[in-house]
mmCIF file of C-alpha atoms in Angstrom:
data_model
loop_
_atom_site.group_PDB
_atom_site.id
_atom_site.type_symbol
_atom_site.label_atom_id
_atom_site.label_comp_id
_atom_site.label_asym_id
_atom_site.label_seq_id
_atom_site.Cartn_x
_atom_site.Cartn_y
_atom_site.Cartn_z
ATOM 1 C CA MET T 24 58.686 -89.667 19.636
ATOM 2 C CA GLN T 25 54.934 -89.515 19.614
ATOM 3 C CA ASN T 26 53.209 -86.948 17.368
ATOM 4 C CA SER T 27 50.060 -85.381 18.298
ATOM 5 C CA PHE T 28 46.661 -85.872 16.233
ATOM 6 C CA THR T 29 47.103 -82.150 14.894
ATOM 7 C CA GLU T 30 50.827 -82.579 13.835
ATOM 8 C CA GLU T 31 49.842 -85.717 11.896
ATOM 9 C CA ASN T 32 47.150 -83.976 10.073
ATOM 10 C CA TYR T 33 49.277 -81.251 8.974
ATOM 11 C CA LEU T 34 52.055 -83.599 7.920
ATOM 12 C CA LYS T 35 49.214 -85.285 5.817
ATOM 13 C CA ILE T 36 47.992 -82.051 4.414
ATOM 14 C CA ILE T 37 51.448 -80.794 3.484
ATOM 15 C CA HIS T 38 51.765 -84.404 1.610
ATOM 16 C CA ALA T 39 48.633 -83.854 -0.372
ATOM 17 C CA LEU T 40 49.307 -80.289 -1.344
ATOM 18 C CA SER T 41 53.025 -81.026 -2.305
ATOM 19 C CA GLY T 42 51.810 -83.402 -4.974
ATOM 20 C CA ARG T 43 53.738 -86.103 -6.898
ATOM 21 C CA GLU T 44 56.691 -83.679 -7.366
ATOM 22 C CA GLY T 45 57.186 -82.885 -3.883
ATOM 23 C CA GLN T 46 56.825 -79.167 -4.405
ATOM 24 C CA GLU T 47 56.871 -76.546 -1.330
ATOM 25 C CA VAL T 48 53.626 -75.625 0.129
ATOM 26 C CA SER T 49 52.837 -72.053 1.190
ATOM 27 C CA THR T 50 51.694 -71.079 4.867
ATOM 28 C CA ASN T 51 48.828 -69.329 3.264
ATOM 29 C CA ALA T 52 47.539 -72.769 1.419
ATOM 30 C CA LEU T 53 48.052 -74.515 4.668
ATOM 31 C CA ALA T 54 45.900 -71.998 6.470
ATOM 32 C CA GLU T 55 43.052 -72.430 3.853
ATOM 33 C CA SER T 56 43.370 -76.051 4.046
ATOM 34 C CA THR T 57 42.984 -76.231 7.677
ATOM 35 C CA SER T 58 40.769 -73.165 8.186
ATOM 36 C CA THR T 59 43.453 -72.019 10.612
ATOM 37 C CA ARG T 60 44.861 -68.419 11.003
ATOM 38 C CA ALA T 61 48.172 -67.980 9.294
ATOM 39 C CA ALA T 62 49.883 -67.113 12.716
ATOM 40 C CA SER T 63 48.652 -70.457 14.236
ATOM 41 C CA VAL T 64 50.043 -72.491 11.097
ATOM 42 C CA THR T 65 53.283 -70.571 11.558
ATOM 43 C CA ASP T 66 53.451 -71.838 15.224
ATOM 44 C CA MET T 67 52.590 -75.432 14.031
ATOM 45 C CA LEU T 68 55.290 -75.236 11.347
ATOM 46 C CA ARG T 69 57.980 -74.255 13.696
ATOM 47 C CA LYS T 70 57.238 -77.339 16.190
ATOM 48 C CA LEU T 71 57.121 -79.530 13.198
ATOM 49 C CA ALA T 72 60.694 -78.111 12.005
ATOM 50 C CA ASP T 73 61.938 -78.546 15.329
ATOM 51 C CA LYS T 74 61.066 -82.127 15.423
ATOM 52 C CA GLY T 75 62.691 -82.790 12.058
ATOM 53 C CA LEU T 76 59.650 -83.677 10.450
ATOM 54 C CA ILE T 77 59.619 -80.643 7.765
ATOM 55 C CA HIS T 78 61.884 -78.092 6.055
ATOM 56 C CA TYR T 79 60.777 -74.712 7.094
ATOM 57 C CA LYS T 80 62.022 -70.871 6.731
ATOM 58 C CA LYS T 81 59.777 -68.093 7.354
ATOM 59 C CA TYR T 82 58.106 -66.576 4.502
ATOM 60 C CA GLN T 83 59.376 -69.557 2.283
ATOM 61 C CA GLY T 84 57.429 -72.517 1.315
ATOM 62 C CA VAL T 85 57.577 -75.660 3.453
ATOM 63 C CA ARG T 86 58.307 -79.485 2.455
ATOM 64 C CA LEU T 87 58.385 -82.625 4.253
ATOM 65 C CA THR T 88 61.782 -84.210 5.484
ATOM 66 C CA GLU T 89 62.272 -88.018 4.873
ATOM 67 C CA THR T 90 61.074 -88.694 8.264
ATOM 68 C CA GLY T 91 57.856 -86.299 7.801
ATOM 69 C CA GLU T 92 57.216 -88.039 4.703
ATOM 70 C CA LYS T 93 57.192 -91.450 6.432
ATOM 71 C CA VAL T 94 54.808 -90.333 9.149
ATOM 72 C CA ALA T 95 52.518 -88.681 6.602
ATOM 73 C CA ILE T 96 52.611 -91.822 4.279
ATOM 74 C CA ASN T 97 51.687 -94.136 7.477
ATOM 75 C CA VAL T 98 48.723 -91.882 8.556
ATOM 76 C CA ILE T 99 47.355 -92.159 5.049
ATOM 77 C CA ARG T 100 47.851 -95.787 5.224
ATOM 78 C CA LYS T 101 45.932 -96.261 8.350
ATOM 79 C CA HIS T 102 43.227 -93.902 7.160
ATOM 80 C CA ARG T 103 42.566 -95.852 3.926
ATOM 81 C CA LEU T 104 42.824 -99.080 5.574
ATOM 82 C CA TRP T 105 40.027 -98.136 8.091
ATOM 83 C CA GLU T 106 37.679 -96.863 5.345
ATOM 84 C CA VAL T 107 37.955 -100.288 3.510
ATOM 85 C CA PHE T 108 37.318 -102.233 7.152
ATOM 86 C CA LEU T 109 34.282 -99.809 7.624
ATOM 87 C CA VAL T 110 32.672 -100.270 4.331
ATOM 88 C CA GLU T 111 33.368 -104.242 3.612
ATOM 89 C CA LYS T 112 33.239 -105.282 7.161
ATOM 90 C CA LEU T 113 30.698 -102.925 9.006
ATOM 91 C CA GLY T 114 28.503 -102.192 6.169
ATOM 92 C CA PHE T 115 29.052 -98.263 5.881
ATOM 93 C CA GLY T 116 28.522 -96.372 3.019
ATOM 94 C CA TRP T 117 31.461 -94.878 1.013
ATOM 95 C CA ASP T 118 30.120 -91.360 1.866
ATOM 96 C CA GLU T 119 30.083 -92.170 5.640
ATOM 97 C CA VAL T 120 33.620 -93.553 6.598
ATOM 98 C CA HIS T 121 35.832 -90.497 5.950
ATOM 99 C CA ASP T 122 35.393 -88.542 9.271
ATOM 100 C CA ILE T 123 35.190 -91.861 11.291
ATOM 101 C CA ALA T 124 38.657 -92.840 9.571
ATOM 102 C CA GLU T 125 40.171 -89.373 10.655
ATOM 103 C CA GLU T 126 39.759 -90.392 14.206
ATOM 104 C CA MET T 127 40.970 -93.857 13.895
ATOM 105 C CA GLU T 128 44.110 -93.139 11.771
ATOM 106 C CA HIS T 129 45.775 -91.782 14.940
ATOM 107 C CA ILE T 130 45.802 -95.071 16.807
ATOM 108 C CA PRO T 131 49.605 -95.550 17.586
ATOM 109 C CA SER T 132 49.691 -99.329 16.896
ATOM 110 C CA ASP T 133 51.749 -100.673 13.942
ATOM 111 C CA GLU T 134 50.921 -104.115 15.019
ATOM 112 C CA LEU T 135 47.201 -103.486 14.807
ATOM 113 C CA VAL T 136 47.558 -101.939 11.454
ATOM 114 C CA GLU T 137 49.514 -104.670 9.978
ATOM 115 C CA ARG T 138 46.796 -107.024 11.479
ATOM 116 C CA LEU T 139 43.989 -104.909 9.917
ATOM 117 C CA ASP T 140 45.928 -105.140 6.415
ATOM 118 C CA ALA T 141 46.149 -108.862 6.841
ATOM 119 C CA PHE T 142 42.432 -109.389 7.905
ATOM 120 C CA LEU T 143 41.445 -107.447 5.013
ATOM 121 C CA GLY T 144 43.440 -109.221 2.469
ATOM 122 C CA HIS T 145 45.940 -106.454 1.736
ATOM 123 C CA PRO T 146 43.618 -104.195 -0.373
ATOM 124 C CA ARG T 147 45.299 -102.174 -2.746
ATOM 125 C CA PHE T 148 42.555 -99.281 -3.096
ATOM 126 C CA ASP T 149 40.224 -97.589 -0.555
ATOM 127 C CA PRO T 150 36.649 -97.278 -1.001
ATOM 128 C CA HIS T 151 37.130 -94.088 -3.043
ATOM 129 C CA GLY T 152 39.607 -95.692 -5.364
ATOM 130 C CA ASP T 153 42.651 -94.164 -3.648
ATOM 131 C CA PRO T 154 45.729 -96.399 -3.628
ATOM 132 C CA ILE T 155 46.689 -97.641 -0.212
ATOM 133 C CA PRO T 156 50.467 -97.488 0.629
ATOM 134 C CA ASP T 157 52.118 -100.736 1.533
ATOM 135 C CA ALA T 158 53.739 -101.770 4.738
ATOM 136 C CA LYS T 159 57.088 -100.268 3.494
ATOM 137 C CA GLY T 160 55.685 -96.817 2.692
ATOM 138 C CA ASN T 161 55.313 -97.240 -1.057
ATOM 139 C CA LEU T 162 52.619 -95.369 -2.708
ATOM 140 C CA THR T 163 51.907 -95.616 -6.430
ATOM 141 C CA GLU T 164 49.824 -93.169 -7.640
ATOM 142 C CA PRO T 165 47.597 -94.497 -10.696
ATOM 143 C CA ASP T 166 47.692 -92.643 -14.003
ATOM 144 C CA TYR T 167 44.031 -92.078 -14.288
ATOM 145 C CA LEU T 168 42.165 -89.496 -16.630
ATOM 146 C CA ILE T 169 39.421 -87.203 -15.556
ATOM 147 C CA LEU T 170 36.232 -87.956 -17.367
ATOM 148 C CA THR T 171 36.490 -84.329 -18.715
ATOM 149 C CA ASP T 172 39.567 -85.493 -20.778
ATOM 150 C CA VAL T 173 37.409 -88.365 -22.454
ATOM 151 C CA SER T 174 36.484 -88.039 -26.016
ATOM 152 C CA LEU T 175 33.112 -88.427 -27.215
ATOM 153 C CA GLY T 176 32.164 -92.086 -28.061
ATOM 154 C CA GLU T 177 34.882 -93.398 -25.638
ATOM 155 C CA LYS T 178 34.082 -96.123 -22.884
ATOM 156 C CA VAL T 179 36.055 -95.774 -19.562
ATOM 157 C CA LEU T 180 36.048 -97.175 -16.213
ATOM 158 C CA MET T 181 35.018 -95.206 -13.275
ATOM 159 C CA MET T 182 38.251 -95.767 -11.009
ATOM 160 C CA GLY T 183 38.127 -93.312 -8.161
ATOM 161 C CA VAL T 184 36.740 -89.535 -7.299
ATOM 162 C CA LEU T 185 38.912 -86.111 -6.421
ATOM 163 C CA ASP T 186 35.562 -84.763 -4.478
ATOM 164 C CA HIS T 187 35.091 -87.069 -1.095
ATOM 165 C CA ALA T 188 32.302 -84.816 0.200
ATOM 166 C CA PRO T 189 29.250 -86.972 1.375
ATOM 167 C CA SER T 190 26.900 -84.876 -0.656
ATOM 168 C CA PHE T 191 28.919 -85.695 -3.816
ATOM 169 C CA LEU T 192 29.217 -89.369 -3.313
ATOM 170 C CA GLN T 193 25.363 -89.718 -2.476
ATOM 171 C CA HIS T 194 24.761 -88.001 -5.765
ATOM 172 C CA LEU T 195 26.815 -90.350 -7.436
ATOM 173 C CA ASP T 196 24.918 -93.284 -5.585
ATOM 174 C CA ARG T 197 21.534 -91.804 -6.847
ATOM 175 C CA SER T 198 23.010 -91.620 -10.364
ATOM 176 C CA GLY T 199 24.259 -95.144 -10.574
ATOM 177 C CA ILE T 200 27.912 -94.380 -10.899
ATOM 178 C CA THR T 201 30.048 -96.558 -8.856
ATOM 179 C CA LEU T 202 33.605 -97.651 -8.764
ATOM 180 C CA GLY T 203 34.016 -100.047 -11.705
ATOM 181 C CA CYS T 204 31.252 -99.229 -13.693
ATOM 182 C CA VAL T 205 31.533 -98.501 -17.459
ATOM 183 C CA ILE T 206 31.003 -94.878 -18.585
ATOM 184 C CA GLU T 207 30.186 -94.176 -22.381
ATOM 185 C CA ILE T 208 30.181 -90.527 -23.384
ATOM 186 C CA THR T 209 27.248 -90.117 -25.644
ATOM 187 C CA GLU T 210 26.975 -86.391 -25.974
ATOM 188 C CA ILE T 211 29.021 -83.163 -24.945
ATOM 189 C CA ASN T 212 26.960 -80.099 -24.471
ATOM 190 C CA GLU T 213 29.108 -77.232 -26.071
ATOM 191 C CA TYR T 214 27.867 -74.420 -24.096
ATOM 192 C CA ASP T 215 28.420 -75.706 -20.603
ATOM 193 C CA LYS T 216 30.336 -78.816 -21.279
ATOM 194 C CA SER T 217 27.782 -80.985 -19.485
ATOM 195 C CA ALA T 218 27.566 -84.519 -20.984
ATOM 196 C CA SER T 219 25.203 -87.218 -21.738
ATOM 197 C CA VAL T 220 26.758 -90.555 -20.606
ATOM 198 C CA ARG T 221 25.759 -94.305 -20.694
ATOM 199 C CA ILE T 222 26.099 -96.286 -17.421
ATOM 200 C CA ASN T 223 27.162 -99.965 -17.929
ATOM 201 C CA GLY T 224 25.554 -100.071 -21.418
ATOM 202 C CA SER T 225 22.134 -99.516 -20.082
ATOM 203 C CA HIS T 226 20.577 -96.541 -18.438
ATOM 204 C CA SER T 227 21.679 -92.878 -19.326
ATOM 205 C CA LEU T 228 21.850 -89.787 -17.762
ATOM 206 C CA PHE T 229 23.279 -86.089 -18.073
ATOM 207 C CA ILE T 230 25.888 -85.137 -15.637
ATOM 208 C CA SER T 231 27.245 -81.674 -14.998
ATOM 209 C CA LEU T 232 30.835 -80.397 -15.749
ATOM 210 C CA GLU T 233 31.443 -79.981 -11.930
ATOM 211 C CA VAL T 234 30.660 -84.024 -11.794
ATOM 212 C CA SER T 235 32.847 -84.809 -14.633
ATOM 213 C CA LYS T 236 35.846 -82.884 -12.921
ATOM 214 C CA ASN T 237 35.694 -85.116 -10.109
ATOM 215 C CA LEU T 238 35.537 -88.518 -11.722
ATOM 216 C CA LEU T 239 38.654 -90.399 -12.265
ATOM 217 C CA VAL T 240 38.688 -92.943 -15.120
ATOM 218 C CA GLN T 241 40.871 -95.595 -16.976
ATOM 219 C CA ARG T 242 40.392 -96.410 -20.673
ATOM 220 C CA ARG T 243 39.203 -100.103 -21.220
#
């Protein structure tokens, strides 16, 4: 049975909000994430439950069924593959691709997705450092650190971002902070937890706590 764009988006959001533990997601949390009235969210949840895509009881949390999980993972896979294609093959910036991939992720062709995956060389990560599910739906979330958890003097590799907003990604570009760069914490301001960092052993700059909280890193 074909699912609508809106249904697929709901499943993807429920998957994101439920986290690794698959915890139940509240109607209010979904309403906030979708910028939709709670009553409209409830109507959609009933539809998804009728199609066997979620477990839902009124006034209780919602979670994906096994079928719903597969649909959500497939949409995520398509989204991230299209982002790779847009950046690597069409020259888009990593700050430009999210909204375009949001439209392309709903193309209902498994053959197209598999050919796209092969054409790109079976990439494991998208341009923002997020893991791409494989053809069997396996999604392995790396155990990255947040930069705020890194100690003074440590050197780490920048592996991804939590904030995908274009303004944030553009700020990182202007600062020379890119995927794979080496970040060394050289000073931490005790007052506001801003930090002085050295990028790739060369240029230094100050970054705010808000920036640090949104950088995913890995110890070398």
